[in-house]
Amino acid sequence: MDPAVLREDMVDGLESPPRDILADEDLAVAMRDVPRHAFIDEERTAYADRDHEALGTRVLAPRTVARLLQALSLEDDQSVLIVGVGVGYTAAVAAEIVGETNVHAVDISRPLVVEARGNLAEAGYDGVLVDRRDGADGLPEYAPFDRILLEAAAVDPPRALLEQLADGGQLVFPRGTHQQRLEAVSADGETDRFDAVSFDPLLVEGEQSGAVERNRMAREDRERAQRRAESRRGWEQDWIEWDETIDRQSQRSRSQ
């Protein structure tokens, strides 16, 4: 079936009773325009209102994206930061409303950053900036932001994100652990509360899916082995064949 028809059906389902999830007309138009199948491998089910899995992360169902962005209350030409870009679909919908060069996104997972960049470029939104960062730190070099969306649960909003809000700005995030509620926190501390949600917690460095340990150079292995050998034996035994000992330890380290 024509993807445009599938998008129409998807949005119609979100607008119609008994759901009545989507009431923002600008958001509805944006979701009708963004090719969701460019972000999800299963083109046949890309427009079904359900979650998907990709690279160890949850790709949000259309109804969840609609709830998040409706709470964010986007307007044309606002500067937006999305923390937890995932595969890039939410960023693309935001770009349709505010303009792609006004959307910035970060993710702690390097494979997801690569995936999101490729998906956004394929879908025609390569003006969206996507960088690999610890989400709790935000993106200070592009701050302040009119809107920040945190697509992960936190007990309290990260201080760095609040500090990167512009005057009159808002941060939308799922507050809580097991029981969560979507909240919008303004720069002056006012809070609006929305419906219950369920999100994975905000990750810190080392917890992300696809984390890759940096490969050490041979020179680093040799230098580390030398320091270990010196700390155990001491320089007073400088008659020992250090090179032979160091080479053995370096080889053992690299084979682990």
Short mmCIF file of C-alpha atoms in Angstrom, two decimals:
data_model
loop_
_atom_site.label_atom_id
_atom_site.label_comp_id
_atom_site.label_asym_id
_atom_site.label_seq_id
_atom_site.Cartn_x
_atom_site.Cartn_y
_atom_site.Cartn_z
CA MET A 1 0.00 0.00 0.00
CA ASP A 2 1.09 3.60 -0.63
CA PRO A 3 2.99 4.89 2.46
CA ALA A 4 1.13 8.22 2.18
CA VAL A 5 -2.16 6.38 2.60
CA LEU A 6 -0.75 4.45 5.57
CA ARG A 7 0.32 7.73 7.19
CA GLU A 8 -3.15 9.15 6.71
CA ASP A 9 -4.68 6.09 8.34
CA MET A 10 -2.16 6.26 11.20
CA VAL A 11 -2.95 9.91 12.00
CA ASP A 12 -6.69 9.43 11.53
CA GLY A 13 -6.55 6.68 14.14
CA LEU A 14 -4.81 9.01 16.61
CA GLU A 15 -7.31 11.82 16.03
CA SER A 16 -10.50 9.75 16.18
CA PRO A 17 -12.50 8.43 19.17
CA PRO A 18 -12.05 6.56 21.39
CA ARG A 19 -8.37 7.55 21.47
CA ASP A 20 -8.56 11.30 20.81
CA ILE A 21 -4.80 11.43 21.38
CA LEU A 22 -3.89 13.94 18.71
CA ALA A 23 -5.51 17.39 18.81
CA ASP A 24 -2.65 19.61 17.58
CA GLU A 25 -3.24 20.27 13.88
CA ASP A 26 0.36 21.27 13.12
CA LEU A 27 1.58 18.04 14.70
CA ALA A 28 -0.99 16.02 12.77
CA VAL A 29 0.21 17.55 9.49
CA ALA A 30 3.83 16.82 10.41
CA MET A 31 3.09 13.17 11.20
CA ARG A 32 1.28 12.86 7.87
CA ASP A 33 4.37 14.17 6.07
CA VAL A 34 7.24 12.27 7.75
CA PRO A 35 8.00 8.90 6.07
CA ARG A 36 8.08 6.68 9.16
CA HIS A 37 9.16 3.70 7.06
CA ALA A 38 12.54 5.43 6.55
CA PHE A 39 13.23 4.92 10.27
CA ILE A 40 11.93 1.36 10.75
CA ASP A 41 13.17 -1.66 8.82
CA GLU A 42 9.80 -3.39 8.91
CA GLU A 43 8.09 -1.23 6.27
CA ARG A 44 5.02 -3.44 6.39
CA THR A 45 4.38 -2.58 10.05
CA ALA A 46 6.09 0.83 10.26
CA TYR A 47 2.74 2.64 10.54
CA ALA A 48 1.15 0.26 13.02
CA ASP A 49 0.52 1.95 16.36
CA ARG A 50 3.01 -0.12 18.33
CA ASP A 51 6.59 0.00 19.55
CA HIS A 52 9.47 -1.49 17.59
CA GLU A 53 12.98 -2.55 18.55
CA ALA A 54 16.16 -1.32 16.86
CA LEU A 55 19.78 -1.60 17.99
CA GLY A 56 18.78 -2.35 21.55
CA THR A 57 16.43 0.60 21.91
CA ARG A 58 12.68 1.06 21.85
CA VAL A 59 11.28 2.85 18.81
CA LEU A 60 8.25 4.68 20.16
CA ALA A 61 4.76 3.93 18.86
CA PRO A 62 3.10 6.79 16.94
CA ARG A 63 0.68 7.44 19.82
CA THR A 64 3.62 7.93 22.22
CA VAL A 65 5.38 10.30 19.82
CA ALA A 66 2.15 12.27 19.50
CA ARG A 67 1.79 12.54 23.28
CA LEU A 68 5.38 13.69 23.75
CA LEU A 69 5.37 16.32 21.03
CA GLN A 70 1.91 17.57 21.94
CA ALA A 71 3.13 18.13 25.51
CA LEU A 72 6.18 19.91 24.07
CA SER A 73 3.84 22.36 22.28
CA LEU A 74 6.16 23.23 19.39
CA GLU A 75 5.90 26.40 17.35
CA ASP A 76 7.54 27.45 14.11
CA ASP A 77 11.21 28.48 14.33
CA GLN A 78 11.72 27.36 17.94
CA SER A 79 15.07 25.86 18.90
CA VAL A 80 14.64 22.25 20.05
CA LEU A 81 16.88 19.69 21.77
CA ILE A 82 15.88 16.03 21.81
CA VAL A 83 17.73 13.90 24.35
CA GLY A 84 17.64 10.26 23.32
CA VAL A 85 17.38 10.51 19.54
CA GLY A 86 16.89 6.77 19.03
CA VAL A 87 16.41 6.08 15.33
CA GLY A 88 15.52 9.73 14.63
CA TYR A 89 11.76 9.61 13.97
CA THR A 90 10.72 12.02 16.74
CA ALA A 91 13.41 14.47 15.60
CA ALA A 92 12.06 14.32 12.05
CA VAL A 93 8.51 15.12 13.16
CA ALA A 94 9.80 18.04 15.24
CA ALA A 95 11.78 19.25 12.22
CA GLU A 96 8.60 19.38 10.16
CA ILE A 97 7.16 21.89 12.64
CA VAL A 98 10.11 24.10 13.64
CA GLY A 99 12.48 23.62 10.67
CA GLU A 100 15.23 21.01 10.45
CA THR A 101 18.14 23.33 11.28
CA ASN A 102 16.40 24.25 14.54
CA VAL A 103 16.41 20.65 15.77
CA HIS A 104 19.36 19.27 17.72
CA ALA A 105 19.52 15.74 19.12
CA VAL A 106 21.89 13.69 21.24
CA ASP A 107 22.17 10.06 22.27
CA ILE A 108 24.60 8.21 24.51
CA SER A 109 24.75 5.23 22.11
CA ARG A 110 27.15 5.69 19.22
CA PRO A 111 25.44 3.06 16.99
CA LEU A 112 22.14 4.90 17.43
CA VAL A 113 23.73 8.23 16.53
CA VAL A 114 25.03 6.70 13.30
CA GLU A 115 21.64 5.10 12.62
CA ALA A 116 19.70 8.31 13.30
CA ARG A 117 21.96 10.38 11.05
CA GLY A 118 21.50 7.93 8.19
CA ASN A 119 17.75 7.68 8.66
CA LEU A 120 17.28 11.44 8.85
CA ALA A 121 19.36 11.97 5.72
CA GLU A 122 17.39 9.31 3.84
CA ALA A 123 14.10 10.89 4.91
CA GLY A 124 15.21 14.37 3.84
CA TYR A 125 16.07 15.88 7.24
CA ASP A 126 19.86 15.93 7.12
CA GLY A 127 19.80 19.48 8.53
CA VAL A 128 19.03 18.01 11.97
CA LEU A 129 22.19 17.96 14.10
CA VAL A 130 22.78 14.62 15.88
CA ASP A 131 25.71 14.15 18.24
CA ARG A 132 26.91 11.46 20.62
CA ARG A 133 26.64 12.85 24.18
CA ASP A 134 25.65 11.94 27.71
CA GLY A 135 22.04 13.10 27.64
CA ALA A 136 22.11 14.55 31.15
CA ASP A 137 24.72 17.06 29.95
CA GLY A 138 22.58 18.33 27.08
CA LEU A 139 24.24 20.28 24.28
CA PRO A 140 25.51 23.50 25.89
CA GLU A 141 27.25 24.87 22.81
CA TYR A 142 23.87 25.27 21.06
CA ALA A 143 21.91 26.44 24.09
CA PRO A 144 19.60 28.04 24.99
CA PHE A 145 16.70 25.96 23.69
CA ASP A 146 13.05 26.91 23.57
CA ARG A 147 12.04 23.29 24.03
CA ILE A 148 13.88 20.23 25.35
CA LEU A 149 12.43 16.72 25.11
CA LEU A 150 13.96 13.99 27.28
CA GLU A 151 12.94 10.57 25.95
CA ALA A 152 13.99 8.73 29.11
CA ALA A 153 12.69 8.62 32.67
CA ALA A 154 14.28 10.57 35.51
CA VAL A 155 13.31 11.16 39.13
CA ASP A 156 14.14 14.84 38.71
CA PRO A 157 14.95 16.86 35.58
CA PRO A 158 18.73 17.00 34.99
CA ARG A 159 20.04 20.36 36.15
CA ALA A 160 22.11 20.91 33.00
CA LEU A 161 19.00 20.60 30.84
CA LEU A 162 17.08 23.14 32.94
CA GLU A 163 20.02 25.53 32.70
CA GLN A 164 19.97 25.22 28.90
CA LEU A 165 16.36 26.40 28.61
CA ALA A 166 15.70 29.80 27.12
CA ASP A 167 13.48 32.28 28.94
CA GLY A 168 9.97 30.91 28.63
CA GLY A 169 11.34 27.52 27.58
CA GLN A 170 10.04 24.10 28.62
CA LEU A 171 11.52 20.70 29.33
CA VAL A 172 9.23 17.71 28.80
CA PHE A 173 10.24 14.41 30.41
CA PRO A 174 8.83 11.28 32.08
CA ARG A 175 9.19 11.75 35.84
CA GLY A 176 9.49 8.72 38.10
CA THR A 177 10.84 5.18 38.19
CA HIS A 178 8.26 2.38 38.13
CA GLN A 179 5.31 4.77 38.14
CA GLN A 180 5.92 7.59 35.70
CA ARG A 181 4.03 10.65 34.56
CA LEU A 182 4.82 12.96 31.67
CA GLU A 183 5.67 16.47 32.90
CA ALA A 184 6.51 19.80 31.34
CA VAL A 185 8.79 21.96 33.48
CA SER A 186 9.29 25.61 32.57
CA ALA A 187 12.46 27.63 33.02
CA ASP A 188 10.88 29.40 36.03
CA GLY A 189 9.93 26.12 37.72
CA GLU A 190 6.24 25.86 36.82
CA THR A 191 5.08 22.31 36.09
CA ASP A 192 2.29 20.87 33.95
CA ARG A 193 1.41 17.21 34.44
CA PHE A 194 0.06 14.86 31.79
CA ASP A 195 -0.92 11.18 31.60
CA ALA A 196 1.00 8.19 32.90
CA VAL A 197 3.80 6.85 30.67
CA SER A 198 6.41 4.10 30.73
CA PHE A 199 10.00 4.78 29.65
CA ASP A 200 13.40 3.26 30.28
CA PRO A 201 15.57 5.25 32.71
CA LEU A 202 18.09 7.83 31.54
CA LEU A 203 21.39 6.03 30.96
CA VAL A 204 24.79 7.15 32.18
CA GLU A 205 28.15 6.52 30.52
CA GLY A 206 28.91 2.80 30.35
CA GLU A 207 25.28 1.61 30.45
CA GLN A 208 24.44 2.31 26.83
CA SER A 209 23.71 -0.35 24.26
CA GLY A 210 26.56 -0.89 21.84
CA ALA A 211 29.24 0.68 24.02
CA VAL A 212 32.61 -0.10 22.47
CA GLU A 213 35.77 -0.30 24.53
CA ARG A 214 38.60 1.58 22.88
CA ASN A 215 41.31 -0.70 21.51
CA ARG A 216 44.68 0.06 23.04
CA MET A 217 47.74 0.54 20.89
CA ALA A 218 50.68 -1.89 21.12
CA ARG A 219 52.75 0.94 22.56
CA GLU A 220 50.20 1.39 25.40
CA ASP A 221 50.31 -2.32 26.23
CA ARG A 222 54.11 -2.26 26.41
CA GLU A 223 54.18 0.86 28.57
CA ARG A 224 51.60 -0.56 30.99
CA ALA A 225 53.50 -3.84 31.22
CA GLN A 226 56.71 -1.93 31.95
CA ARG A 227 55.07 0.04 34.77
CA ARG A 228 53.69 -3.16 36.31
CA ALA A 229 57.07 -4.90 36.11
CA GLU A 230 58.88 -1.92 37.64
CA SER A 231 56.39 -1.63 40.51
CA ARG A 232 56.88 -5.28 41.46
CA ARG A 233 60.65 -5.64 41.04
CA GLY A 234 62.14 -2.20 41.57
CA TRP A 235 64.99 -0.56 39.78
CA GLU A 236 67.56 -1.97 42.26
CA GLN A 237 67.39 -5.18 40.22
CA ASP A 238 68.36 -3.51 36.94
CA TRP A 239 70.37 -6.60 35.98
CA ILE A 240 67.12 -8.46 35.14
CA GLU A 241 66.24 -8.81 31.46
CA TRP A 242 63.40 -6.25 31.47
CA ASP A 243 62.63 -6.40 27.75
CA GLU A 244 61.87 -10.10 27.82
CA THR A 245 59.56 -9.72 30.85
CA ILE A 246 57.74 -6.73 29.39
CA ASP A 247 57.19 -8.42 26.02
CA ARG A 248 55.62 -11.45 27.72
CA GLN A 249 53.27 -9.33 29.80
CA SER A 250 52.31 -7.19 26.84
CA GLN A 251 51.42 -10.26 24.78
CA ARG A 252 49.30 -11.68 27.63
CA SER A 253 47.45 -8.37 28.00
CA ARG A 254 46.55 -8.17 24.30
CA SER A 255 45.40 -11.80 24.19
CA GLN A 256 42.81 -11.26 26.97
#
